[in-house]
Short mmCIF file of C-alpha atoms in Angstrom, two decimals:
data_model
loop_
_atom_site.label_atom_id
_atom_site.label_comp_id
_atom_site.label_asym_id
_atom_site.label_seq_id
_atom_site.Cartn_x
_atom_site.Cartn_y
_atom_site.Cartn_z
CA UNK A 1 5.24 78.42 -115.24
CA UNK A 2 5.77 76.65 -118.48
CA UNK A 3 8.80 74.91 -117.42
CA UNK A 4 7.68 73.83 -114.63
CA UNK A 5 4.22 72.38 -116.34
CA UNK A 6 6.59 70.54 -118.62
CA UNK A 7 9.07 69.07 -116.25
CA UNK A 8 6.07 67.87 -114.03
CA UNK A 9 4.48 66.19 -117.31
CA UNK A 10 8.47 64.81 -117.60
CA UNK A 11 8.91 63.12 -113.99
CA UNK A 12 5.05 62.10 -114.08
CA UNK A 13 4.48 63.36 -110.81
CA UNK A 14 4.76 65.59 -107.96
CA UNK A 15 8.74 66.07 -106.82
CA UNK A 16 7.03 66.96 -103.40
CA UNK A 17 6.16 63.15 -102.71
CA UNK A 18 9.90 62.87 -102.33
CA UNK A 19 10.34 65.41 -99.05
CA UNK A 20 10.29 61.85 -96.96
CA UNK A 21 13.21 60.57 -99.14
CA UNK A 22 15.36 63.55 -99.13
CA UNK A 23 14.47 63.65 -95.02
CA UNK A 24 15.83 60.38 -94.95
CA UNK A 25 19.13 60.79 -96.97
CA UNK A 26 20.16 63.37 -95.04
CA UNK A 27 19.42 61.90 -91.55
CA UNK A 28 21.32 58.98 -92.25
CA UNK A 29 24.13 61.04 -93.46
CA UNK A 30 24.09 63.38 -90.36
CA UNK A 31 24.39 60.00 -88.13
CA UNK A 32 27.19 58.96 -90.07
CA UNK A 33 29.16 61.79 -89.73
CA UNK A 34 28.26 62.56 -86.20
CA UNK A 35 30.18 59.95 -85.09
CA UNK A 36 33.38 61.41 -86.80
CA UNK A 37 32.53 65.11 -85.23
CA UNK A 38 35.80 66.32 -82.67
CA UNK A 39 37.64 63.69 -84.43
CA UNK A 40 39.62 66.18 -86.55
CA UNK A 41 39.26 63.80 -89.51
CA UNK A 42 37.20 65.80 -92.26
CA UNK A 43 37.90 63.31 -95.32
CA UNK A 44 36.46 60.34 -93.00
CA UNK A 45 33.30 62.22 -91.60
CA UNK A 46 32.54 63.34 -95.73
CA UNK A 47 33.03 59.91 -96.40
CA UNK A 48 31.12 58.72 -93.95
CA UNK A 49 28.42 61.47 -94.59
CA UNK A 50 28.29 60.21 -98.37
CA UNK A 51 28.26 56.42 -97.90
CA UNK A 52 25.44 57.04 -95.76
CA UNK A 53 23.39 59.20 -98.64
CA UNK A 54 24.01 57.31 -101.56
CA UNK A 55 22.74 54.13 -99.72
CA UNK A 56 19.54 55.87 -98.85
CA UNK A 57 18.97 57.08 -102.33
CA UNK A 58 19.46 53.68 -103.57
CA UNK A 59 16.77 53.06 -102.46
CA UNK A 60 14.28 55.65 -103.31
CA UNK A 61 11.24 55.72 -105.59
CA UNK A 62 11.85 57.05 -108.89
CA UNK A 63 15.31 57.98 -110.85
CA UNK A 64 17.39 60.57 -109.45
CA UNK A 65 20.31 62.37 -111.50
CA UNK A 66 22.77 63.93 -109.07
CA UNK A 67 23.44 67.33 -111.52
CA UNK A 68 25.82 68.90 -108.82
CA UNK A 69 27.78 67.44 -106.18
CA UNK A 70 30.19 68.11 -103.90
CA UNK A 71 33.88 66.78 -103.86
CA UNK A 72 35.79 67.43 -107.04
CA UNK A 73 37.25 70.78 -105.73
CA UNK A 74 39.30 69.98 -102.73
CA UNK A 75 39.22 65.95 -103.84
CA UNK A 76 36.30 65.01 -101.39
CA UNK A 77 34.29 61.97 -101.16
CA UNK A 78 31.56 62.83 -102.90
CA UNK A 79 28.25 61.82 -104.80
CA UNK A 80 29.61 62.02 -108.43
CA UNK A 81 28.04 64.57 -111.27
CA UNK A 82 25.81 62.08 -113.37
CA UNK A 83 25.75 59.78 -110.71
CA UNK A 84 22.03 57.95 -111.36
CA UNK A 85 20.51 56.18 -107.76
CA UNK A 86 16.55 55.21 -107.02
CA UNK A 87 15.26 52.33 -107.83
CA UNK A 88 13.87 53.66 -111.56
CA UNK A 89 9.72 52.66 -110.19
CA UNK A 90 8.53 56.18 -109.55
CA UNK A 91 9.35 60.05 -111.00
CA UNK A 92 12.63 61.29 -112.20
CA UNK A 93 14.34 63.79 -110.45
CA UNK A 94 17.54 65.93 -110.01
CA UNK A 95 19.58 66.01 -107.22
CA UNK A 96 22.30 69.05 -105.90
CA UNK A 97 24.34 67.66 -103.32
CA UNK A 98 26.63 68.15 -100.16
CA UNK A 99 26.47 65.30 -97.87
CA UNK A 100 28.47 66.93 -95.09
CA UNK A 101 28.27 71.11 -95.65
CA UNK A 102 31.03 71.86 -92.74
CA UNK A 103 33.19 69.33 -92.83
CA UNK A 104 35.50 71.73 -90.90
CA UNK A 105 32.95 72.13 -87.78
CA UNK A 106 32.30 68.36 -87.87
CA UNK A 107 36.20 67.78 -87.73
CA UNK A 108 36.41 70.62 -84.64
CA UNK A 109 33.35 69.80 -83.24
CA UNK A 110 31.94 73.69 -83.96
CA UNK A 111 28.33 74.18 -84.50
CA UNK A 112 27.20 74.90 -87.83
CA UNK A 113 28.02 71.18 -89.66
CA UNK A 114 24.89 70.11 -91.89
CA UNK A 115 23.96 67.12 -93.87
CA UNK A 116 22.27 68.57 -97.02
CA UNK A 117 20.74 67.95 -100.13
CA UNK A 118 17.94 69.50 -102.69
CA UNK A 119 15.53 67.84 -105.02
CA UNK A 120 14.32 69.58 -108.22
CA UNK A 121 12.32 68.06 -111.29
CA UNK A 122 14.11 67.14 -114.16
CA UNK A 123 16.10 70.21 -115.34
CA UNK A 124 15.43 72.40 -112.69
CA UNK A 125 19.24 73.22 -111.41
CA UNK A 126 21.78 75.04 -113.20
CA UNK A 127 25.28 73.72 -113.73
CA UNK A 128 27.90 75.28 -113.14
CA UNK A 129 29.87 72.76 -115.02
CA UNK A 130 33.91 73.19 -114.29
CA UNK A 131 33.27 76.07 -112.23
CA UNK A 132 33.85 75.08 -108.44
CA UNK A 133 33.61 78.89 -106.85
CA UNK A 134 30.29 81.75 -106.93
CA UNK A 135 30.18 84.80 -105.74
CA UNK A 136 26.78 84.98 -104.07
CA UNK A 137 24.50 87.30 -102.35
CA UNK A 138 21.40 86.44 -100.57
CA UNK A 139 18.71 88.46 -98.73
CA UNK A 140 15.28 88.01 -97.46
CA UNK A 141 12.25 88.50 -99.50
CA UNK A 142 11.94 92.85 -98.85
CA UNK A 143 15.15 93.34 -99.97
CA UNK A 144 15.37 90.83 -102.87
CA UNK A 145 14.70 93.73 -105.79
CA UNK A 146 17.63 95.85 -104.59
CA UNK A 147 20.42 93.92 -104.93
CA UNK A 148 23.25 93.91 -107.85
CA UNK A 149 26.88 92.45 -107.60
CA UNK A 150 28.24 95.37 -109.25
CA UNK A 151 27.25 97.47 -106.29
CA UNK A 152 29.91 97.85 -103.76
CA UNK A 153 29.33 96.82 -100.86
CA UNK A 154 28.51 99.77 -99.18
CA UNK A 155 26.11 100.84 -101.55
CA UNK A 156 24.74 97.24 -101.19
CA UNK A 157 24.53 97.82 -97.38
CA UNK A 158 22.52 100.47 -97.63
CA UNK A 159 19.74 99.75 -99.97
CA UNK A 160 19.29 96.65 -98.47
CA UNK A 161 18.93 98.27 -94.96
CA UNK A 162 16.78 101.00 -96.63
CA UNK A 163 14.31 97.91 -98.42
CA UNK A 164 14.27 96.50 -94.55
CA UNK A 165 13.62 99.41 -92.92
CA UNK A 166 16.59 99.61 -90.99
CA UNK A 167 19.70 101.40 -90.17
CA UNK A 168 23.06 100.46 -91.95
CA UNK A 169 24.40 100.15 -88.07
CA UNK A 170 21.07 98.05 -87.43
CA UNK A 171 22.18 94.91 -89.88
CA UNK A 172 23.76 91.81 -89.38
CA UNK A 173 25.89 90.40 -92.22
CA UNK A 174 27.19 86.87 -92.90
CA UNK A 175 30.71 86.90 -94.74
CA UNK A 176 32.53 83.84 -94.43
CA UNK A 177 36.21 83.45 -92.75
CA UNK A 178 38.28 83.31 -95.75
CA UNK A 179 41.76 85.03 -96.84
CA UNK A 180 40.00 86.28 -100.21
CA UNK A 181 37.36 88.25 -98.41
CA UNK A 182 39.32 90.63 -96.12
CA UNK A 183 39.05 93.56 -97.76
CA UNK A 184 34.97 93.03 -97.58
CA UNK A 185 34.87 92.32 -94.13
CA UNK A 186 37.01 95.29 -93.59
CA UNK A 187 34.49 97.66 -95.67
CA UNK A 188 31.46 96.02 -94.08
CA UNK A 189 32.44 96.42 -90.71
CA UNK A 190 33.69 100.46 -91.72
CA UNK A 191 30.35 101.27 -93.13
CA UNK A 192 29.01 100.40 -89.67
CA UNK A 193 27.08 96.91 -90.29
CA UNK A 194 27.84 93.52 -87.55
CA UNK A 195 29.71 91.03 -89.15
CA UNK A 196 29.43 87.52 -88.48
CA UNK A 197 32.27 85.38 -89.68
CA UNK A 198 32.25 81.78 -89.70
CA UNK A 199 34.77 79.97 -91.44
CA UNK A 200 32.78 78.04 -93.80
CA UNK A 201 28.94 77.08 -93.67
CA UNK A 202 27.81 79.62 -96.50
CA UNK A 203 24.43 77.28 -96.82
CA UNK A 204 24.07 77.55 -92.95
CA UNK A 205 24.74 81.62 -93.36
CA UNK A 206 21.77 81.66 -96.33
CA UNK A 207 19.65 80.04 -94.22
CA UNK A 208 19.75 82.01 -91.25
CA UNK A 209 19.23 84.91 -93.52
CA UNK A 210 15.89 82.96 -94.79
CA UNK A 211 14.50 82.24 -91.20
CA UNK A 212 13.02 85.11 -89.45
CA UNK A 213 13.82 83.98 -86.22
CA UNK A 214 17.35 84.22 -86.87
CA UNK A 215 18.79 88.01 -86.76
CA UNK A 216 20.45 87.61 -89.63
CA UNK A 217 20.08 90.25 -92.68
CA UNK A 218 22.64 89.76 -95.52
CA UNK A 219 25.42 86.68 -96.94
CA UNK A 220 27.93 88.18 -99.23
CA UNK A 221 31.08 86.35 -100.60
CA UNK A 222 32.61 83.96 -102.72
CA UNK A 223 31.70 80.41 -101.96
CA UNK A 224 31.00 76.69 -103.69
CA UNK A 225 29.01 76.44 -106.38
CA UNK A 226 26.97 73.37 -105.17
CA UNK A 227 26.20 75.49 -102.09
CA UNK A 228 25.13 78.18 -103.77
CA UNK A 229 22.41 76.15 -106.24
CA UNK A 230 20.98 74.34 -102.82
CA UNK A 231 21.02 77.89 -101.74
CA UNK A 232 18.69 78.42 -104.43
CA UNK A 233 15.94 76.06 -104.06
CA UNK A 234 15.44 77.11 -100.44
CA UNK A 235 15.76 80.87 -101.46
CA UNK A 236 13.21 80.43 -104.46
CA UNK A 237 11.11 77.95 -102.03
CA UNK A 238 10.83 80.83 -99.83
CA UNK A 239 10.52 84.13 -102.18
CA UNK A 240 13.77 85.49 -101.07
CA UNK A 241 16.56 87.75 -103.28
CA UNK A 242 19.30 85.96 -104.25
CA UNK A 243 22.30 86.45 -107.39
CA UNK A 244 25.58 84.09 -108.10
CA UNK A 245 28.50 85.04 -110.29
CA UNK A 246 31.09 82.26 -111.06
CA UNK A 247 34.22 83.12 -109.36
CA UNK A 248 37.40 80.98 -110.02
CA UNK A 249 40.16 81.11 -107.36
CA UNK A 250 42.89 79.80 -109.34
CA UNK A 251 43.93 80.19 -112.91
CA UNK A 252 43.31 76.82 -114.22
CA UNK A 253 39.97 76.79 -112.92
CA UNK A 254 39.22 79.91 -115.18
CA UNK A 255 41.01 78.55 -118.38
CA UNK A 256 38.08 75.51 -117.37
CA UNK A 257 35.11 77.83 -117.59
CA UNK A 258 36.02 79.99 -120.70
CA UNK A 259 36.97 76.49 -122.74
CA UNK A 260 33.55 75.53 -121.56
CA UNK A 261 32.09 78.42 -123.42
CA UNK A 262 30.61 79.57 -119.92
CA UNK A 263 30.98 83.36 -119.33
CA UNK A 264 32.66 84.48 -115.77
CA UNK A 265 30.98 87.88 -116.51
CA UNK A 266 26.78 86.90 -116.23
CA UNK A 267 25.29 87.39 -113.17
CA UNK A 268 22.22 84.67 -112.57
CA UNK A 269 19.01 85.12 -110.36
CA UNK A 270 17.77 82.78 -108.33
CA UNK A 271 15.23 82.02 -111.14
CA UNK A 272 18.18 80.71 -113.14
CA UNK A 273 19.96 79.13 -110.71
CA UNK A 274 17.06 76.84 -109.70
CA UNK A 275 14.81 77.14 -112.91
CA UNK A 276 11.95 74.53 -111.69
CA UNK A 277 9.46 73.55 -108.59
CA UNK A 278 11.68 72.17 -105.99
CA UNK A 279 12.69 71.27 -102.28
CA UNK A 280 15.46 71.61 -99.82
CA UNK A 281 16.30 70.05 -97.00
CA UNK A 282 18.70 69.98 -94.38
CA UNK A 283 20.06 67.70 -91.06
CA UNK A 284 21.88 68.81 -88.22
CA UNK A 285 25.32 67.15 -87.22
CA UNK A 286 27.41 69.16 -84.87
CA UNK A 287 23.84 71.38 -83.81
CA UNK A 288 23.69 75.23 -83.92
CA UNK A 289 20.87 77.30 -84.27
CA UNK A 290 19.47 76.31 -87.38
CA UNK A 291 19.37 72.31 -86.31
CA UNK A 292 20.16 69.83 -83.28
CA UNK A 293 23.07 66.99 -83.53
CA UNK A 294 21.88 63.59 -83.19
CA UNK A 295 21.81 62.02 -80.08
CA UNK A 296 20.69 59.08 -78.62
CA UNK A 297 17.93 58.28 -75.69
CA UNK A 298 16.56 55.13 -74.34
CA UNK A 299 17.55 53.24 -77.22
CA UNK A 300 16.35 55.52 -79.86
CA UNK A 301 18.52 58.21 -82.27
CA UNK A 302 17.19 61.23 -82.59
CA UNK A 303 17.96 63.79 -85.33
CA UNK A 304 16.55 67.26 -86.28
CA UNK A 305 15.95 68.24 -89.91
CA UNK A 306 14.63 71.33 -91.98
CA UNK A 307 12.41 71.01 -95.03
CA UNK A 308 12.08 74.24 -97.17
CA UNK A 309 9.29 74.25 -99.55
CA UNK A 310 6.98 75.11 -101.06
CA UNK A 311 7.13 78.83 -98.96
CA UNK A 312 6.95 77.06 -95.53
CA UNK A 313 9.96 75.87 -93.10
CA UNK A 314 9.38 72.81 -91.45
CA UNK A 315 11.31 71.63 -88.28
CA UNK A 316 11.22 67.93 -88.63
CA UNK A 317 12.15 65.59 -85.55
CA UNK A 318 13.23 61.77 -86.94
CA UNK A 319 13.09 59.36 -84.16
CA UNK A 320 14.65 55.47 -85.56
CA UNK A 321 16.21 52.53 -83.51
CA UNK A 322 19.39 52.79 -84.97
CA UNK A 323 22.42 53.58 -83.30
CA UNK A 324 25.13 56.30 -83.50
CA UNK A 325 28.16 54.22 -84.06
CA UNK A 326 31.88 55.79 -83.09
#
């Protein structure tokens, strides 16, 4: 509580009068990138997706310090670490980043593509600094004082059924697609739990564990470190369980971390991760379950958004005049 009474004293305000901004980066970025969607061009419908956002930051109230972005991994377009935008009249803020989260279902035209960004007040996220790669795990709010990513995962599997009130057979798990996690799928799936497994999307796979209307009960895996903080802030927003271990994939990446004086051994709770009072939100682009693509009728573009904050999910319809341009 102390932090968070000093960062609000920092920014001089409440970071919640900046939901509408946030709302707005991220449905221009989703209309951007919508056009690109089926196109099988993932670099163009990121870059799209990020010209879109920093233009509608540029013009927000306040400061905003982009802490983590997306990008410098697998040399994206991206919105730069340090990267200042706002017009400087209003609060400071921080800003973790992915303009397009799915730039593979946008390419393929696959549900699950989002346009996505969090706000936090002035030294609310952690950085991971050189350290592109977490392993994560993220459960609703019952199960959030069972978890430990020493456990393996069957032992994981079954205290979190047991804090649910389920059977191990009963749960539904979210491991993403990826050559390093076949040996977890292949335990999961042994120990009796449904595995869903998308092929990227870990933000979209922590969210559907967040929303209760979604019959989703576990994410577990190694995923992006940007993804994993805007994790976070809707995780914390939302009192759910959530710990992130950094996780290089390739040697040079680790050699980055340790000369960093970063430890690939500590294990941080969502607490740490996102330290301070803030927001997430996200925009649909190539729909699913958690949010609509855009679309256009008589002469409008409409988009469909999520807010998560302050302990409430918000389904947010934008209706503008602009047009979805191909």
């Amino acid at each position: 509580m102390q932090r968070q009474n000093e960062t609000a004293t920092r920014t001089g305000g409440d970071i919640h009068t900046l939901e509408a901004v946030a709302l707005a980066a991220t449905r221009a970025a989703a209309v951007a990138s919508y056009a690109w969607v089926g196109r099988h061009d993932q670099k163009a419908a990121d870059a799209a997706a990020t010209a879109a956002m920093r233009e509608a930051l540029a013009g927000a109230p306040g400061r905003g310090t982009v802490v983590i972005g997306e990008g410098e991994k697998d040399d994206a377009p991206m919105l730069f670490n340090g990267e200042v935008v706002g017009t400087g009249n209003g609060p400071d803020f921080d800003i973790a980043v992915d303009p397009l989260e799915g730039t593979s279902f946008c390419a393929r035209d696959l549900p699950g593509a989002l346009a996505t960004i969090a706000f936090g007040a002035p030294g609310s996220f952690w950085s991971p600094g050189p350290g592109f790669y977490m392993d994560k795990i993220v459960v609703p709010p019952r199960a959030k004082d069972v978890i430990d990513l020493d456990d393996p995962p069957e032992r994981t599997l079954a205290k979190v059924a047991q804090a649910l009130g389920k059977q191990v057979g009963e749960l539904r798990v979210v491991i993403m697609d990826k050559p390093r996690h076949k040996e977890l799928i292949a335990r999961v799936a042994r120990a009796g739990a449904a595995v869903q497994t998308p092929a990227g999307g870990d933000v979209g796979g922590s969210l559907a564990v967040l929303l209760p209307t979604l019959d989703v009960d576990l994410l577990i895996g190694v995923g992006g470190t940007p993804e994993g903080v805007m994790t976070a802030a809707a995780v914390r927003a939302l009192g759910g369980g959530m710990l992130g271990r950094l996780a290089p994939q390739r040697p040079e990446e680790a050699e980055a971390i340790r000369a960093a004086g970063m430890s690939l051994d500590r294990v941080y709770d969502c607490d740490e991760l996102v330290g301070g009072d803030a927001f997430f939100v996200a925009t649909g682009v190539s729909g699913g379950p958690l949010a609509g693509r855009p679309r256009e009728s008589d002469g409008t573009t409409i988009a469909e958004s999520l807010l998560i904050s302050r302990g409430e999910i918000r389904h947010i319809t934008h209706t503008t005049f602009d047009k979805i341009s191909g």
